[in-house]
N, C-alpha and C. Protein backbone atom coordinates (compact mmCIF):
# COMPACT_ATOMS: atom_id res chain seq x y z
N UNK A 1 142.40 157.86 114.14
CA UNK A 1 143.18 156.74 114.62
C UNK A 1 143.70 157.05 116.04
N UNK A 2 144.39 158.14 116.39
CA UNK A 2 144.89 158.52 117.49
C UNK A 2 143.88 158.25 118.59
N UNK A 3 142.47 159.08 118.23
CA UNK A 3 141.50 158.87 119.23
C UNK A 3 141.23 157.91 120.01
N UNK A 4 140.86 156.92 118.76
CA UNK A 4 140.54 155.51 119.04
C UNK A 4 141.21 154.64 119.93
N UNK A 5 142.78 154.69 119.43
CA UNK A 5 143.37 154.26 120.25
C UNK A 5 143.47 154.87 121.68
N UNK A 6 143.98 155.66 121.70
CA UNK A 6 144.05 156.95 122.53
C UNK A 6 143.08 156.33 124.36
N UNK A 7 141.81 155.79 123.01
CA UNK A 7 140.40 155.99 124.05
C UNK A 7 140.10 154.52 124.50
N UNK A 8 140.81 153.26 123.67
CA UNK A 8 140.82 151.74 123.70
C UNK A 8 140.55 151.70 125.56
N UNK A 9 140.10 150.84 125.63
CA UNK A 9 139.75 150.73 127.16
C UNK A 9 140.99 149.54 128.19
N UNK A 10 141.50 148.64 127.18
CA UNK A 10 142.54 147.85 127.35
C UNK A 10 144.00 148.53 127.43
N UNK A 11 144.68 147.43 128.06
CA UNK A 11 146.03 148.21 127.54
C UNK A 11 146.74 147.86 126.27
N UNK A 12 147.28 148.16 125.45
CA UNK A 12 147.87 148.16 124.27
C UNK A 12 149.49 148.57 124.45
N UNK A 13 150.07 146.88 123.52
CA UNK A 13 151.27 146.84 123.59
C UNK A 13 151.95 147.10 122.03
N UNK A 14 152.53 147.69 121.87
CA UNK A 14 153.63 148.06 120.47
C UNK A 14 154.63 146.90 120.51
N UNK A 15 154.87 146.42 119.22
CA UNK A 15 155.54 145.36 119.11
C UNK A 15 156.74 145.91 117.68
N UNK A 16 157.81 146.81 117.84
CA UNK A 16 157.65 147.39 116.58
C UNK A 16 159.29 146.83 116.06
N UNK A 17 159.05 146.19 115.01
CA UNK A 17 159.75 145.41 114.21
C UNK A 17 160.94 146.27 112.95
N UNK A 18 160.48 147.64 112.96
CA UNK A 18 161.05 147.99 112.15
C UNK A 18 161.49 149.83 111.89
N UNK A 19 160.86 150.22 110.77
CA UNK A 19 161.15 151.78 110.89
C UNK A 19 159.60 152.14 111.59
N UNK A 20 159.40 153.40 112.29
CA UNK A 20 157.82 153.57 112.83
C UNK A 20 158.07 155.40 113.20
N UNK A 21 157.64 155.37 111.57
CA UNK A 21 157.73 156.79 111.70
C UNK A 21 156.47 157.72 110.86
N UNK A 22 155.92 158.49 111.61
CA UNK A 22 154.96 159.44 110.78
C UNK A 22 153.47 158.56 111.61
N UNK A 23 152.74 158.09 110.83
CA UNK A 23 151.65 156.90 111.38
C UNK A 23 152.15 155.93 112.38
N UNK A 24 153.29 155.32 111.60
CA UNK A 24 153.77 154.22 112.85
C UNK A 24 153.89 154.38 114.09
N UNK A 25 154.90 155.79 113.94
CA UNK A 25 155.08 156.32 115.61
C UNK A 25 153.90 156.69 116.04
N UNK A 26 152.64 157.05 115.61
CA UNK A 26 151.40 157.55 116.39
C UNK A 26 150.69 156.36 116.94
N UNK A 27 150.82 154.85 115.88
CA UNK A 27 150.36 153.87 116.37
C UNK A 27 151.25 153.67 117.81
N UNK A 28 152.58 153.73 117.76
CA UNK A 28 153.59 153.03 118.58
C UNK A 28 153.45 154.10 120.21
N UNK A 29 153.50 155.83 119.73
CA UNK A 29 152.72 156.35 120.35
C UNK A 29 151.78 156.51 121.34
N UNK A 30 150.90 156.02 120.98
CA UNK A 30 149.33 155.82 121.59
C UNK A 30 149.22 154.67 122.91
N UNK A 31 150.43 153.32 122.11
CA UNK A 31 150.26 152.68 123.08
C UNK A 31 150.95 152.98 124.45
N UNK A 32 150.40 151.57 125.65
CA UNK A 32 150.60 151.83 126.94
C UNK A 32 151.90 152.02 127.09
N UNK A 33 152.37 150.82 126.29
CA UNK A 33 153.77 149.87 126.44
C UNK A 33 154.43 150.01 125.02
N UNK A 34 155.99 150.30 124.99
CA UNK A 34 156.24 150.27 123.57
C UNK A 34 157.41 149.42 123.37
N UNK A 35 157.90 148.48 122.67
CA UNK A 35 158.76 147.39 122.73
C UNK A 35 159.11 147.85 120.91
N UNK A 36 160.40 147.45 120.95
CA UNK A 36 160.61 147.50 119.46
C UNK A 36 162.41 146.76 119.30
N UNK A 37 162.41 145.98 117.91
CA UNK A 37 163.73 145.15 117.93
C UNK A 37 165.19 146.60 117.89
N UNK A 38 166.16 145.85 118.74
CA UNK A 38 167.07 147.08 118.80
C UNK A 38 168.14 146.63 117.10
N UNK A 39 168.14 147.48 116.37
CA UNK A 39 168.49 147.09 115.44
C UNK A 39 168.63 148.66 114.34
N UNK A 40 168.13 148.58 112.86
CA UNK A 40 168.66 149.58 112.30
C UNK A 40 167.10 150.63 112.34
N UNK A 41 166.43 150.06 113.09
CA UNK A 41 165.23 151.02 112.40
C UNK A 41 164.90 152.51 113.52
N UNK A 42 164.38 153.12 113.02
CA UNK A 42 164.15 154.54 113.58
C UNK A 42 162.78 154.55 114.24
N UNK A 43 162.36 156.12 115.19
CA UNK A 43 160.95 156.07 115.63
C UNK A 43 161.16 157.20 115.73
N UNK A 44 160.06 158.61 115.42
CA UNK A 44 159.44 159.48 115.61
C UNK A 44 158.67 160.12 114.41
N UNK A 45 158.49 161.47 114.13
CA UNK A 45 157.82 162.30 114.01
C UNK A 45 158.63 162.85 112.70
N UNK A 46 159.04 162.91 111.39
CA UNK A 46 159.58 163.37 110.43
C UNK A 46 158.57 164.66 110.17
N UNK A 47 157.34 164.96 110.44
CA UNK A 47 156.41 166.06 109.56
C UNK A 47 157.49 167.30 109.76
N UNK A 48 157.46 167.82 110.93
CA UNK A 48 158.41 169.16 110.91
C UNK A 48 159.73 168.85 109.54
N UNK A 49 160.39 168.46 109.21
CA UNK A 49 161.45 168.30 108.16
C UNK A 49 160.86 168.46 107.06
N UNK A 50 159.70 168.21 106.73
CA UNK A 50 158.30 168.50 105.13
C UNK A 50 157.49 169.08 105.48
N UNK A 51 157.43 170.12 107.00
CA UNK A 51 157.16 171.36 106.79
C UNK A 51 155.75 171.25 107.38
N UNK A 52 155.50 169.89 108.48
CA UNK A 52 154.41 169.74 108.65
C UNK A 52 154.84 170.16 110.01
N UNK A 53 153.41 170.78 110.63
CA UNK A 53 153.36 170.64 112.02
C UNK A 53 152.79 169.76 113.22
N UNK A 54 153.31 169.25 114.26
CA UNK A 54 152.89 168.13 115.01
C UNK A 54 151.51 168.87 116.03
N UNK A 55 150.71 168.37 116.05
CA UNK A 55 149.72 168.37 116.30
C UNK A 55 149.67 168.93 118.37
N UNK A 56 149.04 169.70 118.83
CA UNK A 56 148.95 169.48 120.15
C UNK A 56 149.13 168.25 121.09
N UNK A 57 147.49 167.41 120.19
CA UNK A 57 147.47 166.12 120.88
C UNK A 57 148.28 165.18 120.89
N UNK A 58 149.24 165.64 120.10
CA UNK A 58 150.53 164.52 119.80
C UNK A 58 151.67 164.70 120.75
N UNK A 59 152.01 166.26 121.08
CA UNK A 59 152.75 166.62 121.75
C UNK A 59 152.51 166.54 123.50
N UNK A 60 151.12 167.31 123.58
CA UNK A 60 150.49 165.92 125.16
C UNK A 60 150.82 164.82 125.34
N UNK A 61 151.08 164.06 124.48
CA UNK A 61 151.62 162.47 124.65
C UNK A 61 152.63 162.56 124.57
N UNK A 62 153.53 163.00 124.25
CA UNK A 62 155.04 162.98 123.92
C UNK A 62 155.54 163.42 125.07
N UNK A 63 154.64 164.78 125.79
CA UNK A 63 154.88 164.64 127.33
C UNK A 63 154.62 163.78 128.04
N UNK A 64 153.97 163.11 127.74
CA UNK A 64 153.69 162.00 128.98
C UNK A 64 154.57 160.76 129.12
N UNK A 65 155.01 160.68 127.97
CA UNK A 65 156.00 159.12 127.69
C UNK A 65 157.21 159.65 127.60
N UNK A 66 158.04 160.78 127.00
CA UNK A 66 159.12 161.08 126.78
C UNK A 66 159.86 161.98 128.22
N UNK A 67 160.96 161.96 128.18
CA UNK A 67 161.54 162.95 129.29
C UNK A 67 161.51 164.14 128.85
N UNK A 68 161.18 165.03 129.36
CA UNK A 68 161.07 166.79 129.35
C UNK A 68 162.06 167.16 127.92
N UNK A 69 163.47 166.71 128.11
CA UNK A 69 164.39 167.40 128.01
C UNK A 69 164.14 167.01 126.52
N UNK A 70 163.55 165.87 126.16
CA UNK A 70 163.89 165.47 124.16
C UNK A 70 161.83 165.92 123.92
N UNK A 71 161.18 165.90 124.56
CA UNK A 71 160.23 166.71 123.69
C UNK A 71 160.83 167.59 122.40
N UNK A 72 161.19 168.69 123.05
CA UNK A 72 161.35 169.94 122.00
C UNK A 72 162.03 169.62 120.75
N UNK A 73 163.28 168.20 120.60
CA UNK A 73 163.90 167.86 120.22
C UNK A 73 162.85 166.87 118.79
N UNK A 74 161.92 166.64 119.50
CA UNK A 74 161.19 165.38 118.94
C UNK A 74 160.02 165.91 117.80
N UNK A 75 159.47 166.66 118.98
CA UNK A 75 158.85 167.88 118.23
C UNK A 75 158.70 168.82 117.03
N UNK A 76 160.06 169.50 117.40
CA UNK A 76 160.40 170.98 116.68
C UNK A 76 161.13 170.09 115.29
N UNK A 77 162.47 169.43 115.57
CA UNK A 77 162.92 168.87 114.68
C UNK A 77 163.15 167.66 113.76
N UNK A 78 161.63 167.17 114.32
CA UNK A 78 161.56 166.33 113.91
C UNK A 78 162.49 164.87 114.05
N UNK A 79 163.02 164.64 114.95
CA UNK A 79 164.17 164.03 115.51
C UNK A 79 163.65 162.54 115.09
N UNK A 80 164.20 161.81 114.29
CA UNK A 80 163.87 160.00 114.54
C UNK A 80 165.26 159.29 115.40
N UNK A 81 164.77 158.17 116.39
CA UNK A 81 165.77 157.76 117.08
C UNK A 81 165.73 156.51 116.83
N UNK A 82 167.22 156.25 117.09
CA UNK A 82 168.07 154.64 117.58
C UNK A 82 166.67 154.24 118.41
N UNK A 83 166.48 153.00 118.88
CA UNK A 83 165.71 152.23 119.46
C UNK A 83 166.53 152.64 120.82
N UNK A 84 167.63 151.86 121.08
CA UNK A 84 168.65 152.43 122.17
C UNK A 84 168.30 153.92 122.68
N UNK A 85 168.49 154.69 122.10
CA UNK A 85 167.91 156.48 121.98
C UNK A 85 166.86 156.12 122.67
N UNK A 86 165.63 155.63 122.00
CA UNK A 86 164.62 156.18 122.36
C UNK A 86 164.17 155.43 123.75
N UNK A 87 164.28 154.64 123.98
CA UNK A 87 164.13 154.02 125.42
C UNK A 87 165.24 154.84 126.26
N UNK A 88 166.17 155.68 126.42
CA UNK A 88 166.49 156.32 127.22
C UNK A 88 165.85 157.84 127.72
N UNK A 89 165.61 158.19 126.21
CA UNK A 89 164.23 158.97 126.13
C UNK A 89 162.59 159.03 126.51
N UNK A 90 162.83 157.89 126.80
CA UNK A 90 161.30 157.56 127.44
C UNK A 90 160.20 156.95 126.03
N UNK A 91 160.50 157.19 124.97
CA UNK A 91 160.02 156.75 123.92
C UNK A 91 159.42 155.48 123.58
N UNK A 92 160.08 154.24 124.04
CA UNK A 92 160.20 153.01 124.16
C UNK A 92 160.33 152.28 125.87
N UNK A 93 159.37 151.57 126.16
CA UNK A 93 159.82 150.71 127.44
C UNK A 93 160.94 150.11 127.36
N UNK A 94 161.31 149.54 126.11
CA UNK A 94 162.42 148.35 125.71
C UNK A 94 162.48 147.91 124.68
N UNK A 95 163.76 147.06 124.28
CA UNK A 95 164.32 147.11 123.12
C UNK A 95 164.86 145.65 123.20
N UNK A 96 164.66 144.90 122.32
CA UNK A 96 164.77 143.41 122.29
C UNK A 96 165.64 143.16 121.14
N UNK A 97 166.15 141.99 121.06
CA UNK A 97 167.19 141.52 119.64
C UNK A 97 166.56 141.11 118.65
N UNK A 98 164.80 140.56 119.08
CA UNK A 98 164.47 140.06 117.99
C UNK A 98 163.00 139.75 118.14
N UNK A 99 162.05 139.61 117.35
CA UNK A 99 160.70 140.10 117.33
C UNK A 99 159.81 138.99 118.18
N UNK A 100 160.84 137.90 118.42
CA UNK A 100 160.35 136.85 119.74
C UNK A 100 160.41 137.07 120.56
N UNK A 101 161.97 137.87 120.92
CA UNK A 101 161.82 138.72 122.15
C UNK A 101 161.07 139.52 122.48
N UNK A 102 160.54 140.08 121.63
CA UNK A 102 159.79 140.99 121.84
C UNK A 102 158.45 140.61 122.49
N UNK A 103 158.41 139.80 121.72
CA UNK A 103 156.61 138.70 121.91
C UNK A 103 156.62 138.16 123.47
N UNK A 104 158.13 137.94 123.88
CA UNK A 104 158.19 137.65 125.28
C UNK A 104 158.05 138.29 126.07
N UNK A 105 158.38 139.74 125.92
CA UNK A 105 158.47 140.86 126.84
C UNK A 105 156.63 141.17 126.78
N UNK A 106 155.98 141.34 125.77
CA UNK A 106 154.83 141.45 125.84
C UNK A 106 153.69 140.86 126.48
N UNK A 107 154.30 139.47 126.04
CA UNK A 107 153.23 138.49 126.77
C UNK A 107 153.96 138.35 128.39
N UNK A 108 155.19 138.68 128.96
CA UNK A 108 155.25 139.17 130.48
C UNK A 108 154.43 140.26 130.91
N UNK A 109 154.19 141.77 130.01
CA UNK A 109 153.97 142.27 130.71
C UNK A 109 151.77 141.69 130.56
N UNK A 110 151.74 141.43 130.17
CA UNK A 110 150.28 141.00 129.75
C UNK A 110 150.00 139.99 131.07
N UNK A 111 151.01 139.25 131.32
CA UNK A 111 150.65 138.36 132.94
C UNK A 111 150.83 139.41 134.20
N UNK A 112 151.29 140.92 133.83
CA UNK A 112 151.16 141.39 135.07
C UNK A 112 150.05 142.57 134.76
N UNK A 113 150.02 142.56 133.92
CA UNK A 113 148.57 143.36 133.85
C UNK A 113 147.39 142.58 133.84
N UNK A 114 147.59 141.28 133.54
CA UNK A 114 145.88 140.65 133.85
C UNK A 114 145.77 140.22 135.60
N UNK A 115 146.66 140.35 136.69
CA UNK A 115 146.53 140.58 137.89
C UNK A 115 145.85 141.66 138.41
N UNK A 116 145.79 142.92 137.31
CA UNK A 116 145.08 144.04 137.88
C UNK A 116 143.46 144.46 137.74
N UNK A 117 142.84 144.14 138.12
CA UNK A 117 141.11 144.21 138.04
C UNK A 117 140.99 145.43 136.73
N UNK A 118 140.05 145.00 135.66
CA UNK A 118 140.32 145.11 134.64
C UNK A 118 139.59 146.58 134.62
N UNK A 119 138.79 147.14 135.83
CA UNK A 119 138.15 148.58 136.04
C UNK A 119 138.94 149.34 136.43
N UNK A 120 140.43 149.31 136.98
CA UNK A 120 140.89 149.93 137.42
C UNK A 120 142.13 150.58 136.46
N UNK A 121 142.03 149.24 135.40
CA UNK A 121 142.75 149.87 133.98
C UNK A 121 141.99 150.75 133.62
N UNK A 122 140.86 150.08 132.94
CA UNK A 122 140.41 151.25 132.29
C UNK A 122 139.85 152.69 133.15
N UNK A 123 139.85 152.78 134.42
CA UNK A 123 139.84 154.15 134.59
C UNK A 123 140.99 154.90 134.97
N UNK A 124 142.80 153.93 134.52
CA UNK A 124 143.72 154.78 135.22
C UNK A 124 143.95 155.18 133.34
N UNK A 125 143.56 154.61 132.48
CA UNK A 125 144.13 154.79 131.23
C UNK A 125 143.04 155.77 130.54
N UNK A 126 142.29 156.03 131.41
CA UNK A 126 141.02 157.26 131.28
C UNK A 126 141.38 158.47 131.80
N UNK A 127 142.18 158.81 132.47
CA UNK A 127 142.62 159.57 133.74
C UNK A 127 144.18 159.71 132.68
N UNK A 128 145.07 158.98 133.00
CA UNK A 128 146.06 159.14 132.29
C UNK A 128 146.01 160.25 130.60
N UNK A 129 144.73 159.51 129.62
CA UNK A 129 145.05 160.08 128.41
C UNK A 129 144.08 161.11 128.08
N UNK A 130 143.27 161.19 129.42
CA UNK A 130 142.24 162.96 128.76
C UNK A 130 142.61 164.27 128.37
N UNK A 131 143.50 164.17 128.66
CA UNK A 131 144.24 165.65 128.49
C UNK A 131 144.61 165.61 126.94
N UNK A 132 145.14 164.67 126.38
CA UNK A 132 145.37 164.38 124.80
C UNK A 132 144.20 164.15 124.29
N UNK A 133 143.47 163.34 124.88
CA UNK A 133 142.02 163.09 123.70
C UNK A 133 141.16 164.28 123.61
N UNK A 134 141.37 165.35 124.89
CA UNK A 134 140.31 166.39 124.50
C UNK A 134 140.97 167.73 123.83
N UNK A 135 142.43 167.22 123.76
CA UNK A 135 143.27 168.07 122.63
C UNK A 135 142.98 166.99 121.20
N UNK A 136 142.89 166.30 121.38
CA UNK A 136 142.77 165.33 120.35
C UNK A 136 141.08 165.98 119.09
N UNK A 137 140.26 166.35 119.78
CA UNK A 137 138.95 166.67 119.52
C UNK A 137 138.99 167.56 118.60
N UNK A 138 139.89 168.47 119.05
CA UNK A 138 139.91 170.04 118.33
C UNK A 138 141.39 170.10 117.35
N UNK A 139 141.78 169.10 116.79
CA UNK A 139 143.18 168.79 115.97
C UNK A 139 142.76 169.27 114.94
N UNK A 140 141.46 168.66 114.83
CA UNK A 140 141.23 168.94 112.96
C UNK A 140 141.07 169.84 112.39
N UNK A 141 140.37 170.64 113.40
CA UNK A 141 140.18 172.01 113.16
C UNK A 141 141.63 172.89 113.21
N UNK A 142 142.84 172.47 114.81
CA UNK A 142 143.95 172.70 114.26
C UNK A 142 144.63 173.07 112.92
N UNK A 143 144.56 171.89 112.45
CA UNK A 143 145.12 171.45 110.84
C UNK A 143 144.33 172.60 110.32
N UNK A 144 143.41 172.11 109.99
CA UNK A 144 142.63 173.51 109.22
C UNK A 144 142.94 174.51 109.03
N UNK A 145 142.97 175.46 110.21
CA UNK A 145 143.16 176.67 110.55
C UNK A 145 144.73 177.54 110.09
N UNK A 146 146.21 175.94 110.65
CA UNK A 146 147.22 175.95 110.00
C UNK A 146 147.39 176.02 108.36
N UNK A 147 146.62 175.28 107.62
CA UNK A 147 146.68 174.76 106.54
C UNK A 147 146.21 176.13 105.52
N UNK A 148 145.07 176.82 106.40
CA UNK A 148 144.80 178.00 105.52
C UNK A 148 145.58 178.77 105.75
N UNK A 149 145.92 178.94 107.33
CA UNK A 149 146.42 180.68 107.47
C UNK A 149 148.33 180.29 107.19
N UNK A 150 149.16 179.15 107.27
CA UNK A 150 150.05 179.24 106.87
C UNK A 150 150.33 178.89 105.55
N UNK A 151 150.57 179.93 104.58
CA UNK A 151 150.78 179.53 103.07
C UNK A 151 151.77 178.52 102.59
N UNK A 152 152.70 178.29 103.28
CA UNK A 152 153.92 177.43 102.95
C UNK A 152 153.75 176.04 103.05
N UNK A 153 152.64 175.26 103.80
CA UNK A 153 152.35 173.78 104.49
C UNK A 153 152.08 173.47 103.13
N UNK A 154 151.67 173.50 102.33
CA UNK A 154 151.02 172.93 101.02
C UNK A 154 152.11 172.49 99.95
N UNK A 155 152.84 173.90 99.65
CA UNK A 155 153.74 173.87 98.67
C UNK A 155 155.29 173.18 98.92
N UNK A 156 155.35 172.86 100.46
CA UNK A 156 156.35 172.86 101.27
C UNK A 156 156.13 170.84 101.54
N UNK A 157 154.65 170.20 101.71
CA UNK A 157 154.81 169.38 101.63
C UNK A 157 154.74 168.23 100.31
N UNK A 158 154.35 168.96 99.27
CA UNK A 158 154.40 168.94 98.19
C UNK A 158 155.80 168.68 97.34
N UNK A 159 156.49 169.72 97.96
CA UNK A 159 158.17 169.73 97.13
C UNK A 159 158.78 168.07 98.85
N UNK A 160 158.35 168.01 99.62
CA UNK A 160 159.12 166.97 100.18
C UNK A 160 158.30 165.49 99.41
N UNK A 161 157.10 165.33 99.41
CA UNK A 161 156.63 164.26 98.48
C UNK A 161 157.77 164.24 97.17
N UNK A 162 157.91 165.06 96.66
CA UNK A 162 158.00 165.13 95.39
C UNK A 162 160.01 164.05 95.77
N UNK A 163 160.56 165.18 96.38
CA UNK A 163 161.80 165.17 96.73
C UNK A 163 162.07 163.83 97.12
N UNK A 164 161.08 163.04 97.84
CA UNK A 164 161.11 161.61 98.01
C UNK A 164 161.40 160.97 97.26
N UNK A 165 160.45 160.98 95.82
CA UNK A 165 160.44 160.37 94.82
C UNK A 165 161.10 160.22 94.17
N UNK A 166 161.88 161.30 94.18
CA UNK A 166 162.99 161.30 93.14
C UNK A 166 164.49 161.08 94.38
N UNK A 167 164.47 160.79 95.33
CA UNK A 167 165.66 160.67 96.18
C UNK A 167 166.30 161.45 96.46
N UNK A 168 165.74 162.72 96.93
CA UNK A 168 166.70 164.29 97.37
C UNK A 168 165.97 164.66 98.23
N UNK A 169 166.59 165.62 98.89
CA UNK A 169 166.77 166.09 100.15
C UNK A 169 165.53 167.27 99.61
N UNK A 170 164.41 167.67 100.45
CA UNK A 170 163.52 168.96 100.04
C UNK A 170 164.05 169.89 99.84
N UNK A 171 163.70 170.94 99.54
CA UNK A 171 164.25 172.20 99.51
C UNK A 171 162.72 173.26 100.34
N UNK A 172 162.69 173.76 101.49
CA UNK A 172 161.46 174.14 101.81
C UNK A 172 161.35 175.01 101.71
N UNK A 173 160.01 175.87 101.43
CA UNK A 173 160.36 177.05 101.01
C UNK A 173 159.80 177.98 102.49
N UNK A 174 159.74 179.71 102.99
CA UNK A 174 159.68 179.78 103.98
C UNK A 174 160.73 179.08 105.49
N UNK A 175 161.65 178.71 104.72
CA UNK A 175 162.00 178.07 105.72
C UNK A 175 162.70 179.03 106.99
N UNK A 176 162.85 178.51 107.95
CA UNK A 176 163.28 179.89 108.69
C UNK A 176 164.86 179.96 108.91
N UNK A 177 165.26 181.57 109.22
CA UNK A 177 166.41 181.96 110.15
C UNK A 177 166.65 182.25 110.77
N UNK A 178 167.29 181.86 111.89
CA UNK A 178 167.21 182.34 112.96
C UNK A 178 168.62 182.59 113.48
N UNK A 179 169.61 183.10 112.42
CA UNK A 179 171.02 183.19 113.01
C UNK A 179 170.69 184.91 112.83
């Protein structure tokens, strides 16, 4: 999914209505432009908290859209933000009251992007996302490699599934200290 998008030749606008976290945020992510209603819902990356790890190619992008300073934040701890938050963070272009607004802000920026000769998108959004898509290539094997050589990803996302289900907080195992 990441790829694909990643590699779309258009520009792609996020329209995000609600919580956009795990998949959502990679959809919301990926795109050019990210718009979402300012309201109760969250955006990022929960895997680190169930013991998952965020991917390279994910974190290439997170440099590219986010400010320096909340990467590590977004990253490491899995951080989900306020809508407010995350557009100060670089996360979000903008934050609307309501999912018309939103549709407005989109279809503005869509009249100033169809002014721009449509080759020059697709080779600044070629240029812009290679560095992630050709981290993007070698993820799976990533995962892999994590999945065998760290023993804890399995049993660790396992007890947070589980912990869901039943409405509690995980308990992870391996978890670290660092005091």
């Amino acid at each position: 999914m990441f790829d694909s998008l990643m590699s779309f030749p258009k520009p792609l606008i996020a329209e995000v209505g609600g919580n956009a976290v795990g998949g959502g945020a990679i959809i919301a992510y990926t795109c050019d432009y990210r718009y979402m209603v300012d309201g109760k819902g969250r955006i990022g990356f929960a895997e680190p908290l169930v013991g998952l790890p965020i991917t390279s190619a994910l974190i290439i992008r997170m440099r590219q859209i986010m400010i320096p300073s909340s990467v590590s934040e977004a990253a490491m701890e899995g951080a989900l933000y306020k809508p407010s938050d995350a557009v100060r963070n670089g996360l979000l272009s903008e934050v609307g009251a309501s999912l018309e607004e939103l549709r407005k802000k989109s279809l503005g920026k869509i009249n100033v992007l169809n002014r721009i000769p449509a080759s020059v998108t697709v080779e600044t959004k070629r240029a812009l996302n290679k560095e992630a898509l050709e981290a993007a290539k070698s993820a799976s094997k990533e995962l892999a490699y994590l999945f065998k050589t760290q023993s804890s990803i399995i049993p660790n996302l396992l007890e947070a599934m589980t912990a869901n289900k039943e409405r509690r907080r995980p308990v992870l195992t391996h978890a670290a200290n660092y005091s």
